[in-house]
């Protein structure tokens, strides 16, 4: 008997019809003789709606209260799906992250997992039940309810798969696997049969939302293979594993697009030691994930510093940046939400010089103006205007030989 973890994302459980379809798949998996642990996300846009609701009643939004609020989305799906399973004669129990014993640190909204106890999951499985776990959440060492960051139901799934020693961890979503680019943006994107953890990590880190970054980190560190697949067509998807690339694998495995970041520029910063530390230490202390940083060469003793960060952290970061800008006598601060990041990712880059140069040439030919550049050993990222993102991604996809030859054909459900 195999133990299978199945995670269903928001679109996959967005309405009663979807919940019925998912319940059918779980019932089939169980009747085939498997033990099943299910992890669910909030229905459709439920989390976004709860955040909008919080925005409409408060500008403070204490982390503890946000987590009390946001965890209800996943809890709702877990209870509803368990009821649908009851109708199918499948014995099941819904459990919150806290009931499962997902113990986290005390950082509300971005909590990190310390331990997964899983006693109640083991007990329920021993009674022959399916466990339906509310994703994205845990309980802190201070006994408070926490959430683990946007998209973190993926993390709940990989952590439970590891803790339960599952045979496989299936991530069901609204596309048929991991593609060479987001098929919603690059219709010519090609489905990958497999991808190495390292490349998936860079893709997730560059902003591809198909898998949450920390779920890939966790899966890689604990060697939990992930199978990303569709809850709409149910066909086999993409395996994310530690299998080494074969000789024929292309140099570039994907083009990643990300519109979730904003750019901040601090003008007229005095050019002296300690200024960057003065700016970025308070942001780090406030848990703001600063991504790219560019500092111009100074003219007449002052310089400009630009950096990107998640738009979601902006309100929080704005106060800090203005305060520090005042303290260091900078002449001004500007914000730009209208930007996008486009990245090329591929393990083969390590041994193939010239990838960045070719990327810049392709973008130049498309008249895409590059605002910022950053690189790692297997990734090159640029920031451009949001309006240029689609053109940039499609032209890079074609230029690096990734086009599949046919537009993506599986249903692409709209996100409610
Ligand atoms: P879920 O709610 O199931 O967690 P997400 O919306 O978080 O789903 O992630 C799935 C979405 O990720 C897809 O609908 C697709 O638009 C997007 N995506 C971005 N990059 C890729 C990629 N390389 N391959 C497949 N999907 C991608
Ligand atoms: N519902 C949460 C979110 O929208 C977690 C998840 O879906 O994984 O971010
Ligand atoms: Mg997701």
Short mmCIF file of C-alpha atoms and ligand atoms in Angstrom, two decimals:
data_model
loop_
_atom_site.label_atom_id
_atom_site.label_comp_id
_atom_site.label_asym_id
_atom_site.label_seq_id
_atom_site.Cartn_x
_atom_site.Cartn_y
_atom_site.Cartn_z
CA UNK A 1 0.00 0.00 0.00
CA UNK A 2 1.46 3.35 -1.09
CA UNK A 3 1.02 6.62 0.75
CA UNK A 4 0.27 9.44 -1.67
CA UNK A 5 0.14 13.16 -0.86
CA UNK A 6 -2.10 15.15 -3.22
CA UNK A 7 -2.20 18.94 -3.12
CA UNK A 8 -5.00 20.83 -4.86
CA UNK A 9 -4.50 24.53 -5.63
CA UNK A 10 -7.10 27.30 -5.51
CA UNK A 11 -8.42 27.02 -9.09
CA UNK A 12 -8.69 23.24 -8.74
CA UNK A 13 -11.19 23.64 -5.85
CA UNK A 14 -12.70 26.98 -6.90
CA UNK A 15 -16.39 25.97 -6.88
CA UNK A 16 -18.69 23.04 -6.00
CA UNK A 17 -18.18 21.36 -9.40
CA UNK A 18 -14.42 21.45 -8.92
CA UNK A 19 -14.75 20.07 -5.40
CA UNK A 20 -16.82 17.18 -6.80
CA UNK A 21 -14.19 16.47 -9.47
CA UNK A 22 -11.40 16.51 -6.88
CA UNK A 23 -13.39 14.30 -4.50
CA UNK A 24 -13.84 11.80 -7.35
CA UNK A 25 -10.09 11.70 -7.96
CA UNK A 26 -9.36 11.17 -4.27
CA UNK A 27 -11.99 8.42 -4.06
CA UNK A 28 -10.40 6.64 -7.05
CA UNK A 29 -6.91 6.95 -5.54
CA UNK A 30 -8.15 5.52 -2.24
CA UNK A 31 -10.09 2.67 -3.86
CA UNK A 32 -6.94 1.64 -5.70
CA UNK A 33 -5.61 0.70 -2.27
CA UNK A 34 -3.52 3.78 -1.47
CA UNK A 35 -3.34 5.77 1.72
CA UNK A 36 -4.13 9.39 0.84
CA UNK A 37 -3.18 12.65 2.51
CA UNK A 38 -4.76 15.64 0.76
CA UNK A 39 -3.59 19.25 1.13
CA UNK A 40 -5.95 21.99 -0.03
CA UNK A 41 -5.70 25.67 -0.83
CA UNK A 42 -8.41 28.24 -0.31
CA UNK A 43 -11.13 28.23 -3.02
CA UNK A 44 -10.31 30.38 -6.06
CA UNK A 45 -9.47 33.92 -5.03
CA UNK A 46 -10.59 33.42 -1.39
CA UNK A 47 -7.23 34.50 0.05
CA UNK A 48 -7.10 37.63 -2.13
CA UNK A 49 -10.66 38.45 -1.08
CA UNK A 50 -9.82 38.08 2.60
CA UNK A 51 -6.80 40.37 2.14
CA UNK A 52 -9.01 42.94 0.37
CA UNK A 53 -11.48 42.70 3.24
CA UNK A 54 -8.70 43.32 5.75
CA UNK A 55 -7.50 46.31 3.68
CA UNK A 56 -10.98 47.76 3.86
CA UNK A 57 -11.17 47.70 7.65
CA UNK A 58 -7.58 48.30 8.76
CA UNK A 59 -4.30 49.86 7.73
CA UNK A 60 -2.43 48.24 10.61
CA UNK A 61 -3.35 44.58 10.09
CA UNK A 62 -1.47 42.92 12.94
CA UNK A 63 0.18 39.72 11.67
CA UNK A 64 -1.53 37.55 14.25
CA UNK A 65 -4.99 38.71 13.19
CA UNK A 66 -4.17 38.40 9.48
CA UNK A 67 -3.17 34.79 10.07
CA UNK A 68 -6.34 34.11 12.05
CA UNK A 69 -8.26 35.50 9.06
CA UNK A 70 -6.33 33.97 6.15
CA UNK A 71 -6.25 30.43 7.56
CA UNK A 72 -10.04 30.29 7.37
CA UNK A 73 -9.84 30.05 3.54
CA UNK A 74 -8.04 26.70 3.59
CA UNK A 75 -10.12 25.45 6.50
CA UNK A 76 -13.30 26.06 4.51
CA UNK A 77 -12.05 23.99 1.54
CA UNK A 78 -10.88 21.16 3.80
CA UNK A 79 -14.27 20.84 5.49
CA UNK A 80 -16.23 21.06 2.22
CA UNK A 81 -14.05 18.50 0.46
CA UNK A 82 -14.33 16.12 3.41
CA UNK A 83 -18.14 16.40 3.19
CA UNK A 84 -18.00 15.64 -0.54
CA UNK A 85 -15.89 12.57 0.25
CA UNK A 86 -18.48 11.42 2.81
CA UNK A 87 -21.09 11.43 0.01
CA UNK A 88 -18.84 9.06 -1.91
CA UNK A 89 -18.56 6.68 1.02
CA UNK A 90 -14.92 7.66 1.62
CA UNK A 91 -14.11 8.02 5.30
CA UNK A 92 -12.12 11.20 5.74
CA UNK A 93 -11.26 13.83 8.31
CA UNK A 94 -10.36 17.49 7.82
CA UNK A 95 -7.50 18.87 9.89
CA UNK A 96 -5.98 22.32 10.30
CA UNK A 97 -2.22 22.85 10.20
CA UNK A 98 -2.26 23.17 13.96
CA UNK A 99 -4.14 19.89 14.44
CA UNK A 100 -1.61 18.16 12.20
CA UNK A 101 1.24 19.53 14.32
CA UNK A 102 2.94 21.72 11.71
CA UNK A 103 5.10 23.66 14.13
CA UNK A 104 6.53 26.94 12.87
CA UNK A 105 8.53 29.87 14.13
CA UNK A 106 6.65 32.97 15.31
CA UNK A 107 7.01 35.10 12.12
CA UNK A 108 3.38 35.77 11.19
CA UNK A 109 2.57 35.64 7.43
CA UNK A 110 6.03 34.25 6.56
CA UNK A 111 6.47 31.54 9.19
CA UNK A 112 9.06 28.82 8.66
CA UNK A 113 8.43 25.17 9.51
CA UNK A 114 10.40 23.88 12.47
CA UNK A 115 8.85 20.43 12.73
CA UNK A 116 5.96 18.37 11.40
CA UNK A 117 4.59 16.09 14.11
CA UNK A 118 1.80 14.44 12.09
CA UNK A 119 0.47 12.20 14.90
CA UNK A 120 -3.16 12.80 14.01
CA UNK A 121 -2.46 12.10 10.35
CA UNK A 122 -0.85 8.77 11.24
CA UNK A 123 -3.72 7.87 13.56
CA UNK A 124 -6.38 8.73 10.95
CA UNK A 125 -4.53 6.79 8.23
CA UNK A 126 -4.29 3.80 10.58
CA UNK A 127 -8.09 3.93 10.86
CA UNK A 128 -8.31 3.78 7.07
CA UNK A 129 -9.29 7.44 6.68
CA UNK A 130 -8.24 10.00 4.11
CA UNK A 131 -6.73 13.09 5.78
CA UNK A 132 -7.68 16.44 4.28
CA UNK A 133 -5.25 19.03 5.59
CA UNK A 134 -5.75 22.80 5.34
CA UNK A 135 -2.60 24.04 3.58
CA UNK A 136 -0.49 27.17 4.07
CA UNK A 137 -0.73 27.18 7.87
CA UNK A 138 0.80 25.96 11.09
CA UNK A 139 1.03 26.74 14.76
CA UNK A 140 3.95 28.63 16.22
CA UNK A 141 6.17 27.74 19.13
CA UNK A 142 4.18 30.46 20.95
CA UNK A 143 0.97 28.48 20.22
CA UNK A 144 -0.33 31.07 17.76
CA UNK A 145 -1.82 30.28 14.34
CA UNK A 146 0.62 31.19 11.54
CA UNK A 147 0.70 31.24 7.74
CA UNK A 148 3.81 30.48 5.71
CA UNK A 149 3.63 32.93 2.78
CA UNK A 150 1.59 33.15 -0.42
CA UNK A 151 1.39 29.85 -2.26
CA UNK A 152 2.58 27.92 0.79
CA UNK A 153 0.09 25.08 0.46
CA UNK A 154 2.77 23.65 -1.84
CA UNK A 155 5.10 23.75 1.16
CA UNK A 156 2.55 22.01 3.39
CA UNK A 157 2.41 19.25 0.77
CA UNK A 158 6.16 18.70 0.46
CA UNK A 159 6.63 18.89 4.23
CA UNK A 160 3.88 16.33 4.87
CA UNK A 161 5.19 14.07 2.11
CA UNK A 162 8.57 14.07 3.82
CA UNK A 163 7.19 13.64 7.35
CA UNK A 164 4.91 10.77 6.30
CA UNK A 165 7.55 9.21 4.07
CA UNK A 166 5.09 9.33 1.17
CA UNK A 167 5.77 7.45 -2.02
CA UNK A 168 4.79 10.46 -4.11
CA UNK A 169 3.75 14.05 -3.75
CA UNK A 170 1.34 15.19 -6.45
CA UNK A 171 0.80 18.93 -6.91
CA UNK A 172 -2.48 19.33 -8.80
CA UNK A 173 -2.94 22.69 -10.47
CA UNK A 174 -4.63 24.40 -13.44
CA UNK A 175 -1.95 23.71 -16.08
CA UNK A 176 -0.66 20.29 -17.19
CA UNK A 177 2.82 20.60 -15.67
CA UNK A 178 5.89 22.80 -15.52
CA UNK A 179 6.50 24.49 -18.87
CA UNK A 180 9.43 26.29 -20.47
CA UNK A 181 7.44 29.49 -19.71
CA UNK A 182 4.07 30.43 -18.25
CA UNK A 183 1.69 29.15 -20.96
CA UNK A 184 -0.67 32.04 -20.16
CA UNK A 185 2.03 34.44 -21.37
CA UNK A 186 3.95 32.35 -23.90
CA UNK A 187 1.44 30.11 -25.72
CA UNK A 188 4.33 28.29 -27.44
CA UNK A 189 5.60 27.08 -24.04
CA UNK A 190 6.64 23.43 -24.02
CA UNK A 191 5.82 21.00 -21.23
CA UNK A 192 8.86 19.52 -19.48
CA UNK A 193 8.73 15.81 -18.69
CA UNK A 194 11.18 16.38 -15.86
CA UNK A 195 13.17 19.19 -14.31
CA UNK A 196 15.99 19.15 -11.76
CA UNK A 197 15.38 20.67 -8.31
CA UNK A 198 18.15 23.24 -8.92
CA UNK A 199 16.52 24.58 -12.07
CA UNK A 200 13.05 24.52 -10.51
CA UNK A 201 14.50 26.41 -7.55
CA UNK A 202 15.88 29.12 -9.84
CA UNK A 203 12.59 29.29 -11.75
CA UNK A 204 10.61 29.64 -8.52
CA UNK A 205 13.16 32.13 -7.18
CA UNK A 206 12.86 34.17 -10.37
CA UNK A 207 9.12 34.43 -9.72
CA UNK A 208 7.46 31.49 -11.50
CA UNK A 209 4.44 30.81 -9.33
CA UNK A 210 3.78 27.27 -10.55
CA UNK A 211 5.55 26.04 -7.39
CA UNK A 212 6.20 28.14 -4.30
CA UNK A 213 9.93 28.69 -3.74
CA UNK A 214 10.06 27.26 -0.25
CA UNK A 215 8.26 24.08 -1.25
CA UNK A 216 10.97 23.45 -3.85
CA UNK A 217 13.68 24.26 -1.32
CA UNK A 218 12.13 21.83 1.14
CA UNK A 219 11.64 19.12 -1.49
CA UNK A 220 15.24 19.47 -2.66
CA UNK A 221 16.72 19.46 0.84
CA UNK A 222 14.77 16.35 1.80
CA UNK A 223 14.74 14.72 -1.65
CA UNK A 224 10.96 14.58 -2.03
CA UNK A 225 10.15 14.14 -5.77
CA UNK A 226 7.22 16.34 -6.83
CA UNK A 227 4.80 15.53 -9.63
CA UNK A 228 3.16 18.74 -10.93
CA UNK A 229 0.00 17.90 -12.88
CA UNK A 230 -3.46 19.05 -13.91
CA UNK A 231 -6.65 18.72 -11.86
CA UNK A 232 -8.56 19.46 -15.08
CA UNK A 233 -7.18 16.91 -17.56
CA UNK A 234 -5.61 14.52 -14.99
CA UNK A 235 -2.85 13.60 -17.49
CA UNK A 236 0.72 12.85 -16.27
CA UNK A 237 2.62 16.08 -15.65
CA UNK A 238 6.20 17.09 -14.83
CA UNK A 239 8.52 15.36 -12.35
CA UNK A 240 10.71 17.63 -10.25
CA UNK A 241 13.58 15.47 -8.96
CA UNK A 242 17.31 15.39 -8.30
CA UNK A 243 17.95 13.39 -11.46
CA UNK A 244 20.98 14.76 -13.32
CA UNK A 245 20.46 16.34 -16.71
CA UNK A 246 21.14 14.17 -19.74
CA UNK A 247 23.58 15.19 -22.46
CA UNK A 248 20.77 16.21 -24.82
CA UNK A 249 19.10 18.58 -22.39
CA UNK A 250 18.94 22.15 -23.72
CA UNK A 251 21.12 24.90 -22.24
CA UNK A 252 18.07 26.96 -21.30
CA UNK A 253 15.22 25.21 -19.51
CA UNK A 254 12.88 28.15 -19.20
CA UNK A 255 11.90 31.79 -19.44
CA UNK A 256 10.36 33.14 -16.25
CA UNK A 257 8.15 36.23 -15.97
CA UNK A 258 7.22 38.04 -12.79
CA UNK A 259 5.01 41.08 -12.35
CA UNK A 260 4.77 40.98 -8.57
CA UNK A 261 7.71 43.24 -7.79
CA UNK A 262 8.05 47.01 -7.52
CA UNK A 263 11.12 49.19 -7.98
CA UNK A 264 12.25 51.83 -5.49
CA UNK A 265 14.88 54.44 -6.33
CA UNK A 266 16.60 56.59 -3.74
CA UNK A 267 18.16 59.67 -5.36
CA UNK A 268 21.14 61.75 -4.31
CA UNK A 269 22.55 59.32 -1.79
CA UNK A 270 25.89 60.44 -0.27
CA UNK A 271 28.63 58.11 -1.56
CA UNK A 272 30.32 56.94 1.62
CA UNK A 273 30.83 53.67 3.53
CA UNK A 274 27.86 52.43 5.55
CA UNK A 275 25.09 53.93 3.42
CA UNK A 276 23.90 50.63 1.90
CA UNK A 277 23.97 48.98 5.31
CA UNK A 278 21.92 51.87 6.73
CA UNK A 279 19.31 51.35 3.99
CA UNK A 280 19.08 47.58 3.78
CA UNK A 281 19.53 46.51 7.42
CA UNK A 282 16.20 47.96 8.57
CA UNK A 283 14.46 46.40 5.53
CA UNK A 284 15.97 43.01 6.38
CA UNK A 285 14.94 43.42 10.02
CA UNK A 286 11.39 44.10 8.82
CA UNK A 287 11.54 40.85 6.78
CA UNK A 288 11.23 42.65 3.43
CA UNK A 289 12.69 40.48 0.67
CA UNK A 290 14.83 42.89 -1.33
CA UNK A 291 15.63 41.26 -4.67
CA UNK A 292 17.80 43.16 -7.21
CA UNK A 293 19.95 46.10 -6.16
CA UNK A 294 21.68 48.55 -8.50
CA UNK A 295 23.90 51.42 -7.42
CA UNK A 296 25.14 53.90 -10.01
CA UNK A 297 28.66 55.30 -9.97
CA UNK A 298 28.73 58.55 -8.08
CA UNK A 299 28.97 61.98 -9.62
CA UNK A 300 30.03 64.81 -7.31
CA UNK A 301 29.85 62.65 -4.21
CA UNK A 302 26.28 61.40 -4.57
CA UNK A 303 24.71 58.40 -6.28
CA UNK A 304 21.30 56.76 -6.88
CA UNK A 305 20.35 53.34 -5.51
CA UNK A 306 17.52 51.31 -7.07
CA UNK A 307 16.15 48.03 -5.77
CA UNK A 308 13.18 45.73 -6.27
CA UNK A 309 10.98 44.05 -3.69
CA UNK A 310 7.58 42.30 -3.62
CA UNK A 311 4.76 44.79 -4.24
CA UNK A 312 3.00 43.19 -1.29
CA UNK A 313 5.78 44.46 1.03
CA UNK A 314 5.67 47.98 -0.38
CA UNK A 315 3.34 49.63 2.15
CA UNK A 316 5.48 48.30 4.95
CA UNK A 317 8.80 49.16 3.26
CA UNK A 318 7.74 52.65 2.17
CA UNK A 319 7.83 54.02 5.71
CA UNK A 320 11.28 52.53 6.36
CA UNK A 321 12.78 53.79 3.09
CA UNK A 322 11.48 57.35 3.57
CA UNK A 323 12.75 57.45 7.14
CA UNK A 324 16.21 56.16 6.20
CA UNK A 325 16.39 58.43 3.13
CA UNK A 326 15.84 61.39 5.45
CA UNK A 327 18.47 60.17 7.92
CA UNK A 328 21.16 59.78 5.25
CA UNK A 329 20.28 63.09 3.54
CA UNK A 330 19.18 61.56 0.23
CA UNK A 331 17.42 64.03 -2.06
CA UNK A 332 14.33 61.94 -2.89
CA UNK A 333 12.60 58.56 -3.28
CA UNK A 334 10.49 57.24 -6.18
CA UNK A 335 8.42 54.08 -6.63
CA UNK A 336 7.59 52.25 -9.82
CA UNK A 337 5.00 49.45 -9.77
CA UNK A 338 4.88 49.24 -13.54
CA UNK A 339 7.82 46.90 -13.95
CA UNK A 340 8.35 43.24 -14.76
CA UNK A 341 11.21 40.82 -14.33
CA UNK A 342 12.11 38.44 -17.15
CA UNK A 343 14.63 35.67 -16.48
CA UNK A 344 16.37 32.91 -18.39
CA UNK A 345 17.09 29.78 -16.36
CA UNK A 346 19.18 26.77 -17.33
CA UNK A 347 21.79 24.53 -15.73
CA UNK A 348 23.65 24.43 -19.07
CA UNK A 349 24.50 28.15 -18.71
CA UNK A 350 27.38 27.26 -16.40
CA UNK A 351 29.34 25.87 -19.32
CA UNK A 352 27.99 28.07 -22.12
CA UNK A 353 29.32 31.61 -22.16
CA UNK A 354 27.47 34.28 -24.09
CA UNK A 355 23.92 33.54 -22.92
CA UNK A 356 23.52 36.95 -21.27
CA UNK A 357 24.92 38.74 -24.34
CA UNK A 358 22.52 36.88 -26.64
CA UNK A 359 19.64 37.71 -24.28
CA UNK A 360 20.46 41.44 -24.38
CA UNK A 361 20.74 41.37 -28.19
CA UNK A 362 17.31 39.71 -28.53
CA UNK A 363 15.78 42.31 -26.19
CA UNK A 364 17.50 45.16 -28.05
CA UNK A 365 16.11 43.91 -31.35
CA UNK A 366 12.64 44.00 -29.75
CA UNK A 367 13.31 47.57 -28.47
CA UNK A 368 12.93 46.42 -24.87
CA UNK A 369 14.74 48.82 -22.56
CA UNK A 370 16.56 47.06 -19.69
CA UNK A 371 16.37 48.83 -16.31
CA UNK A 372 18.28 46.35 -14.15
CA UNK A 373 20.26 43.13 -14.57
CA UNK A 374 21.21 40.36 -12.15
CA UNK A 375 22.74 36.94 -12.64
CA UNK A 376 23.43 33.68 -10.84
CA UNK A 377 25.38 30.70 -12.19
CA UNK A 378 22.26 29.33 -13.86
CA UNK A 379 20.03 32.44 -14.29
CA UNK A 380 20.07 35.86 -15.98
CA UNK A 381 17.31 38.30 -14.97
CA UNK A 382 16.40 41.72 -16.31
CA UNK A 383 13.86 44.27 -15.17
CA UNK A 384 11.90 46.05 -17.91
CA UNK A 385 8.65 48.00 -18.26
CA UNK A 386 5.61 45.85 -17.49
CA UNK A 387 4.22 46.59 -20.97
CA UNK A 388 7.32 45.02 -22.57
CA UNK A 389 7.19 41.77 -20.59
CA UNK A 390 5.12 39.63 -22.93
CA UNK A 391 7.11 40.66 -26.00
CA UNK A 392 10.38 40.07 -24.18
CA UNK A 393 9.36 36.62 -22.92
CA UNK A 394 8.01 35.42 -26.27
CA UNK A 395 11.00 36.63 -28.28
CA UNK A 396 13.49 35.05 -25.83
CA UNK A 397 11.52 31.81 -25.87
CA UNK A 398 11.76 31.70 -29.66
CA UNK A 399 15.39 32.86 -29.85
CA UNK A 400 16.58 30.18 -27.42
CA UNK A 401 14.83 27.43 -29.39
CA UNK A 402 12.16 26.63 -26.81
CA UNK A 403 8.98 27.04 -28.90
CA UNK A 404 6.90 23.87 -28.99
CA UNK A 405 5.53 24.43 -32.49
CA UNK A 406 1.92 24.51 -31.24
CA UNK A 407 0.03 26.79 -28.90
CA UNK A 408 -0.88 25.46 -25.44
CA UNK A 409 -4.09 23.50 -25.94
CA UNK A 410 -5.34 22.25 -22.54
CA UNK A 411 -8.03 24.36 -20.87
CA UNK A 412 -6.64 27.44 -19.09
CA UNK A 413 -9.28 28.15 -16.46
CA UNK A 414 -9.79 31.78 -15.55
CA UNK A 415 -8.90 32.45 -11.95
CA UNK A 416 -12.08 33.46 -10.14
P1 LIG B 1 -2.36 26.79 -7.71
O1 LIG B 1 -3.52 27.62 -7.31
O2 LIG B 1 -2.74 25.45 -8.25
O3 LIG B 1 -1.29 26.72 -6.67
P2 LIG B 1 -0.83 28.77 -9.15
O4 LIG B 1 -1.66 29.84 -9.77
O5 LIG B 1 -0.12 29.08 -7.89
O6 LIG B 1 -1.76 27.50 -9.00
O7 LIG B 1 0.25 28.21 -10.20
C1 LIG B 1 -0.19 27.75 -11.46
C2 LIG B 1 0.01 28.84 -12.50
O8 LIG B 1 1.41 29.07 -12.63
C3 LIG B 1 -0.42 28.49 -13.90
O9 LIG B 1 -1.78 28.77 -14.12
C4 LIG B 1 0.50 29.32 -14.79
O10 LIG B 1 -0.15 30.47 -15.27
C5 LIG B 1 1.61 29.76 -13.84
N1 LIG B 1 2.97 29.46 -14.32
C6 LIG B 1 4.00 30.33 -14.25
N2 LIG B 1 5.10 29.79 -14.77
C7 LIG B 1 4.78 28.54 -15.19
C8 LIG B 1 5.51 27.48 -15.79
N3 LIG B 1 6.82 27.60 -16.08
N4 LIG B 1 4.87 26.34 -16.06
C9 LIG B 1 3.57 26.20 -15.77
N5 LIG B 1 2.81 27.16 -15.19
C10 LIG B 1 3.40 28.33 -14.90
N1 LIG B 2 -4.32 30.33 -0.29
C1 LIG B 2 -2.94 30.73 -0.13
C2 LIG B 2 -2.57 31.74 -1.20
O1 LIG B 2 -3.41 32.11 -2.01
C3 LIG B 2 -2.00 29.56 -0.12
C4 LIG B 2 -2.00 28.71 -1.38
O2 LIG B 2 -2.89 28.80 -2.21
O3 LIG B 2 -1.06 27.93 -1.52
O4 LIG B 2 -1.48 32.21 -1.22
MG1 LIG B 3 0.25 28.02 -6.13
#
